[in-house]
mmCIF file of C-alpha atoms and ligand atoms in Angstrom:
data_model
loop_
_atom_site.group_PDB
_atom_site.id
_atom_site.type_symbol
_atom_site.label_atom_id
_atom_site.label_comp_id
_atom_site.label_asym_id
_atom_site.label_seq_id
_atom_site.Cartn_x
_atom_site.Cartn_y
_atom_site.Cartn_z
ATOM 1 C CA UNK Q 981 94.944 102.500 114.424
ATOM 2 C CA UNK Q 982 98.696 101.878 114.277
ATOM 3 C CA UNK Q 983 100.196 105.306 113.463
ATOM 4 C CA UNK Q 984 102.903 103.992 111.115
ATOM 5 C CA UNK Q 985 100.360 101.959 109.130
ATOM 6 C CA UNK Q 986 97.962 104.927 109.058
ATOM 7 C CA UNK Q 987 100.729 107.184 107.710
ATOM 8 C CA UNK Q 988 101.586 104.635 104.999
ATOM 9 C CA UNK Q 989 97.923 104.357 103.932
ATOM 10 C CA UNK Q 990 97.611 108.147 103.851
ATOM 11 C CA UNK Q 991 100.704 108.244 101.607
ATOM 12 C CA UNK Q 992 98.985 105.669 99.395
ATOM 13 C CA UNK Q 993 95.851 107.859 99.243
ATOM 14 C CA UNK Q 994 98.009 110.576 97.667
ATOM 15 C CA UNK Q 995 99.437 108.081 95.143
ATOM 16 C CA UNK Q 996 95.976 106.857 94.071
ATOM 17 C CA UNK Q 997 94.602 110.416 93.860
ATOM 18 C CA UNK Q 998 97.620 111.476 91.759
ATOM 19 C CA UNK Q 999 97.100 108.440 89.496
ATOM 20 C CA UNK Q 1000 93.476 109.450 88.987
ATOM 21 C CA UNK Q 1001 94.507 112.997 87.982
ATOM 22 C CA UNK Q 1002 97.365 111.785 85.787
ATOM 23 C CA UNK Q 1003 95.059 109.445 83.828
ATOM 24 C CA UNK Q 1004 92.424 112.165 83.618
ATOM 25 C CA UNK Q 1005 95.023 114.395 81.923
ATOM 26 C CA UNK Q 1006 95.893 111.545 79.541
ATOM 27 C CA UNK Q 1007 92.179 110.993 78.773
ATOM 28 C CA UNK Q 1008 91.677 114.661 78.025
ATOM 29 C CA UNK Q 1009 94.756 114.752 75.754
ATOM 30 C CA UNK Q 1010 93.498 111.650 73.900
ATOM 31 C CA UNK Q 1011 90.056 113.185 73.435
ATOM 32 C CA UNK Q 1012 91.649 116.312 71.976
ATOM 33 C CA UNK Q 1013 93.607 114.146 69.519
ATOM 34 C CA UNK Q 1014 90.588 112.323 68.085
ATOM 35 C CA UNK Q 1015 91.281 109.133 70.055
ATOM 36 C CA UNK Q 1016 87.844 108.787 71.562
ATOM 37 C CA UNK Q 1017 88.102 105.070 72.399
ATOM 38 C CA UNK Q 1018 91.408 105.614 74.181
ATOM 39 C CA UNK Q 1019 89.920 108.612 75.982
ATOM 40 C CA UNK Q 1020 87.015 106.491 77.234
ATOM 41 C CA UNK Q 1021 89.445 103.835 78.457
ATOM 42 C CA UNK Q 1022 91.554 106.425 80.276
ATOM 43 C CA UNK Q 1023 88.554 108.219 81.791
ATOM 44 C CA UNK Q 1024 87.480 104.823 83.168
ATOM 45 C CA UNK Q 1025 91.034 104.211 84.478
ATOM 46 C CA UNK Q 1026 90.922 107.587 86.187
ATOM 47 C CA UNK Q 1027 87.597 106.656 87.839
ATOM 48 C CA UNK Q 1028 89.084 103.348 88.926
ATOM 49 C CA UNK Q 1029 91.995 105.113 90.640
ATOM 50 C CA UNK Q 1030 89.546 107.378 92.438
ATOM 51 C CA UNK Q 1031 87.761 104.244 93.627
ATOM 52 C CA UNK Q 1032 91.123 102.878 94.896
ATOM 53 C CA UNK Q 1033 91.657 106.134 96.788
ATOM 54 C CA UNK Q 1034 88.148 106.124 98.311
ATOM 55 C CA UNK Q 1035 88.543 102.555 99.522
ATOM 56 C CA UNK Q 1036 91.639 103.635 101.500
ATOM 57 C CA UNK Q 1037 89.935 106.757 102.901
ATOM 58 C CA UNK Q 1038 87.019 104.654 104.160
ATOM 59 C CA UNK Q 1039 89.305 101.952 105.530
ATOM 60 C CA UNK Q 1040 91.161 104.443 107.760
ATOM 61 C CA UNK Q 1041 88.021 106.274 108.912
ATOM 62 C CA UNK Q 1042 86.072 103.110 109.674
ATOM 63 C CA UNK Q 1043 88.885 102.034 111.999
ATOM 64 C CA UNK Q 1044 88.845 105.239 114.001
ATOM 65 C CA UNK Q 1045 91.814 106.784 112.199
ATOM 66 C CA UNK Q 1046 91.958 110.028 110.246
ATOM 67 C CA UNK Q 1047 92.220 109.970 106.457
ATOM 68 C CA UNK Q 1048 93.994 112.959 104.938
ATOM 69 C CA UNK Q 1049 92.689 114.286 101.617
ATOM 70 C CA UNK Q 1050 95.853 115.563 99.952
ATOM 71 C CA UNK Q 1051 96.721 118.399 97.578
ATOM 72 C CA UNK Q 1052 97.545 117.070 94.128
ATOM 73 C CA UNK Q 1053 100.170 118.401 91.698
ATOM 74 C CA UNK Q 1054 98.949 119.432 88.269
ATOM 75 C CA UNK Q 1055 99.591 116.637 85.763
ATOM 76 C CA UNK Q 1056 101.094 117.327 82.302
ATOM 77 C CA UNK Q 1057 98.924 118.977 79.640
ATOM 78 C CA UNK Q 1058 100.853 117.700 76.621
ATOM 79 C CA UNK Q 1059 102.230 114.261 75.721
ATOM 80 C CA UNK Q 1060 104.604 113.434 72.827
ATOM 81 C CA UNK Q 1061 102.430 110.652 71.382
ATOM 82 C CA UNK Q 1062 100.166 107.774 72.410
ATOM 83 C CA UNK Q 1063 103.017 105.341 72.948
ATOM 84 C CA UNK Q 1064 104.579 107.827 75.341
ATOM 85 C CA UNK Q 1065 101.252 108.094 77.195
ATOM 86 C CA UNK Q 1066 101.195 104.369 77.887
ATOM 87 C CA UNK Q 1067 104.927 104.259 78.682
ATOM 88 C CA UNK Q 1068 104.274 106.876 81.348
ATOM 89 C CA UNK Q 1069 101.214 104.988 82.571
ATOM 90 C CA UNK Q 1070 103.208 101.750 82.958
ATOM 91 C CA UNK Q 1071 106.091 103.565 84.671
ATOM 92 C CA UNK Q 1072 103.574 105.151 87.035
ATOM 93 C CA UNK Q 1073 101.908 101.812 87.835
ATOM 94 C CA UNK Q 1074 105.310 100.231 88.576
ATOM 95 C CA UNK Q 1075 105.879 103.039 91.107
ATOM 96 C CA UNK Q 1076 102.452 102.387 92.654
ATOM 97 C CA UNK Q 1077 103.256 98.676 92.933
ATOM 98 C CA UNK Q 1078 106.476 99.516 94.813
ATOM 99 C CA UNK Q 1079 104.491 101.696 97.159
ATOM 100 C CA UNK Q 1080 101.906 98.940 97.776
ATOM 101 C CA UNK Q 1081 104.731 96.473 98.462
ATOM 102 C CA UNK Q 1082 106.154 98.940 100.954
ATOM 103 C CA UNK Q 1083 102.751 99.154 102.638
ATOM 104 C CA UNK Q 1084 102.624 95.339 102.871
ATOM 105 C CA UNK Q 1085 106.086 95.397 104.495
ATOM 106 C CA UNK Q 1086 105.019 97.982 107.076
ATOM 107 C CA UNK Q 1087 101.885 95.946 107.956
ATOM 108 C CA UNK Q 1088 104.059 92.891 108.606
ATOM 109 C CA UNK Q 1089 106.637 94.829 110.615
ATOM 110 C CA UNK Q 1090 103.839 96.302 112.763
ATOM 111 C CA UNK Q 1091 102.025 92.934 112.995
ATOM 112 C CA UNK Q 1092 98.855 94.595 111.622
ATOM 113 C CA UNK Q 1093 97.412 91.480 110.008
ATOM 114 C CA UNK Q 1094 93.941 92.819 109.252
ATOM 115 C CA UNK Q 1095 95.364 95.728 107.223
ATOM 116 C CA UNK Q 1096 97.775 93.286 105.610
ATOM 117 C CA UNK Q 1097 94.766 91.232 104.537
ATOM 118 C CA UNK Q 1098 92.976 94.333 103.186
ATOM 119 C CA UNK Q 1099 96.040 95.411 101.192
ATOM 120 C CA UNK Q 1100 96.179 92.067 99.360
ATOM 121 C CA UNK Q 1101 93.351 93.334 97.145
ATOM 122 C CA UNK Q 1102 95.707 96.113 95.950
ATOM 123 C CA UNK Q 1103 98.518 93.608 95.365
ATOM 124 C CA UNK Q 1104 96.295 91.675 92.917
ATOM 125 C CA UNK Q 1105 94.993 94.860 91.337
ATOM 126 C CA UNK Q 1106 98.547 96.049 90.631
ATOM 127 C CA UNK Q 1107 99.392 92.778 88.890
ATOM 128 C CA UNK Q 1108 96.376 93.245 86.607
ATOM 129 C CA UNK Q 1109 97.057 96.916 85.911
ATOM 130 C CA UNK Q 1110 100.719 96.384 85.047
ATOM 131 C CA UNK Q 1111 99.825 93.460 82.761
ATOM 132 C CA UNK Q 1112 97.127 95.535 81.035
ATOM 133 C CA UNK Q 1113 99.522 98.479 80.461
ATOM 134 C CA UNK Q 1114 102.219 96.147 79.106
ATOM 135 C CA UNK Q 1115 99.710 94.509 76.731
ATOM 136 C CA UNK Q 1116 98.585 97.889 75.398
ATOM 137 C CA UNK Q 1117 102.170 99.061 74.921
ATOM 138 C CA UNK Q 1118 103.045 95.877 73.012
ATOM 139 C CA UNK Q 1119 100.123 96.541 70.642
ATOM 140 C CA UNK Q 1120 101.194 100.148 70.096
ATOM 141 C CA UNK Q 1121 104.755 99.033 69.302
ATOM 142 C CA UNK Q 1122 103.409 96.567 66.718
ATOM 143 C CA UNK Q 1123 101.225 99.229 65.102
ATOM 144 C CA UNK Q 1124 104.201 101.618 64.992
ATOM 145 C CA UNK Q 1125 102.089 104.684 64.126
ATOM 146 C CA UNK Q 1126 100.220 103.056 61.185
ATOM 147 C CA UNK Q 1127 96.955 105.012 60.734
ATOM 148 C CA UNK Q 1128 94.731 101.980 60.040
ATOM 149 C CA UNK Q 1129 96.264 100.173 62.990
ATOM 150 C CA UNK Q 1130 95.685 103.177 65.255
ATOM 151 C CA UNK Q 1131 92.032 103.328 64.197
ATOM 152 C CA UNK Q 1132 91.533 99.656 65.122
ATOM 153 C CA UNK Q 1133 93.498 100.064 68.342
ATOM 154 C CA UNK Q 1134 91.333 102.995 69.422
ATOM 155 C CA UNK Q 1135 88.142 101.097 68.628
ATOM 156 C CA UNK Q 1136 89.343 97.988 70.521
ATOM 157 C CA UNK Q 1137 90.299 100.017 73.577
ATOM 158 C CA UNK Q 1138 86.806 101.513 73.685
ATOM 159 C CA UNK Q 1139 85.356 97.994 73.839
ATOM 160 C CA UNK Q 1140 87.721 96.984 76.636
ATOM 161 C CA UNK Q 1141 86.534 99.978 78.680
ATOM 162 C CA UNK Q 1142 83.162 98.305 79.030
ATOM 163 C CA UNK Q 1143 84.890 95.347 80.694
ATOM 164 C CA UNK Q 1144 87.156 97.431 82.922
ATOM 165 C CA UNK Q 1145 84.711 99.791 84.633
ATOM 166 C CA UNK Q 1146 84.695 99.029 88.381
ATOM 167 C CA UNK Q 1147 81.342 97.790 89.649
ATOM 168 C CA UNK Q 1148 80.028 96.304 92.878
ATOM 169 C CA UNK Q 1149 80.362 92.854 91.344
ATOM 170 C CA UNK Q 1150 83.840 92.940 89.817
ATOM 171 C CA UNK Q 1151 85.595 95.028 92.483
ATOM 172 C CA UNK Q 1152 85.974 94.232 96.156
ATOM 173 C CA UNK Q 1153 84.376 96.942 98.328
HETATM 174 FE FE1 FEO A 1451 95.496 102.200 91.975
HETATM 175 FE FE2 FEO A 1451 96.695 101.795 89.344
HETATM 176 O O1 FEO A 1451 97.036 102.132 91.085
#
């Protein structure tokens, strides 16, 4: 495997693993604040990021490279409020998108077209994840801390979790 591409994918493995831990911390915080629907959504997001990481690990190993399972920094324990949680989530996803774009660039520079093709799945996924985070943030801004609104929001997010869980059929392997 091209060493520069392999290094970039290993860097991406760290990003996906960190995302999984970050969202796990957000899920746990939400659960401790009575937001069970939001917690379910974020636990599912955390699982999805782990799936993104695994896909990269397998991709490297199946091509005779060596995937590196990285150490992960401890994510925050406390968050100011739910709006802040989703602001951080969106900010984080924007950073992940930049990193995926960088990986696409490296594939093109190294003329590694099969990895370039593989990475396109992540390009689409990032579009969806950023749009989802923006949509959630817009709703939270509208609600503006109203208790009834928060109750409905939490219930709605629980329902959307059912649609978002990665499965063999709605996620590329
Ligand atoms: Fe896998 Fe949301 O980045």
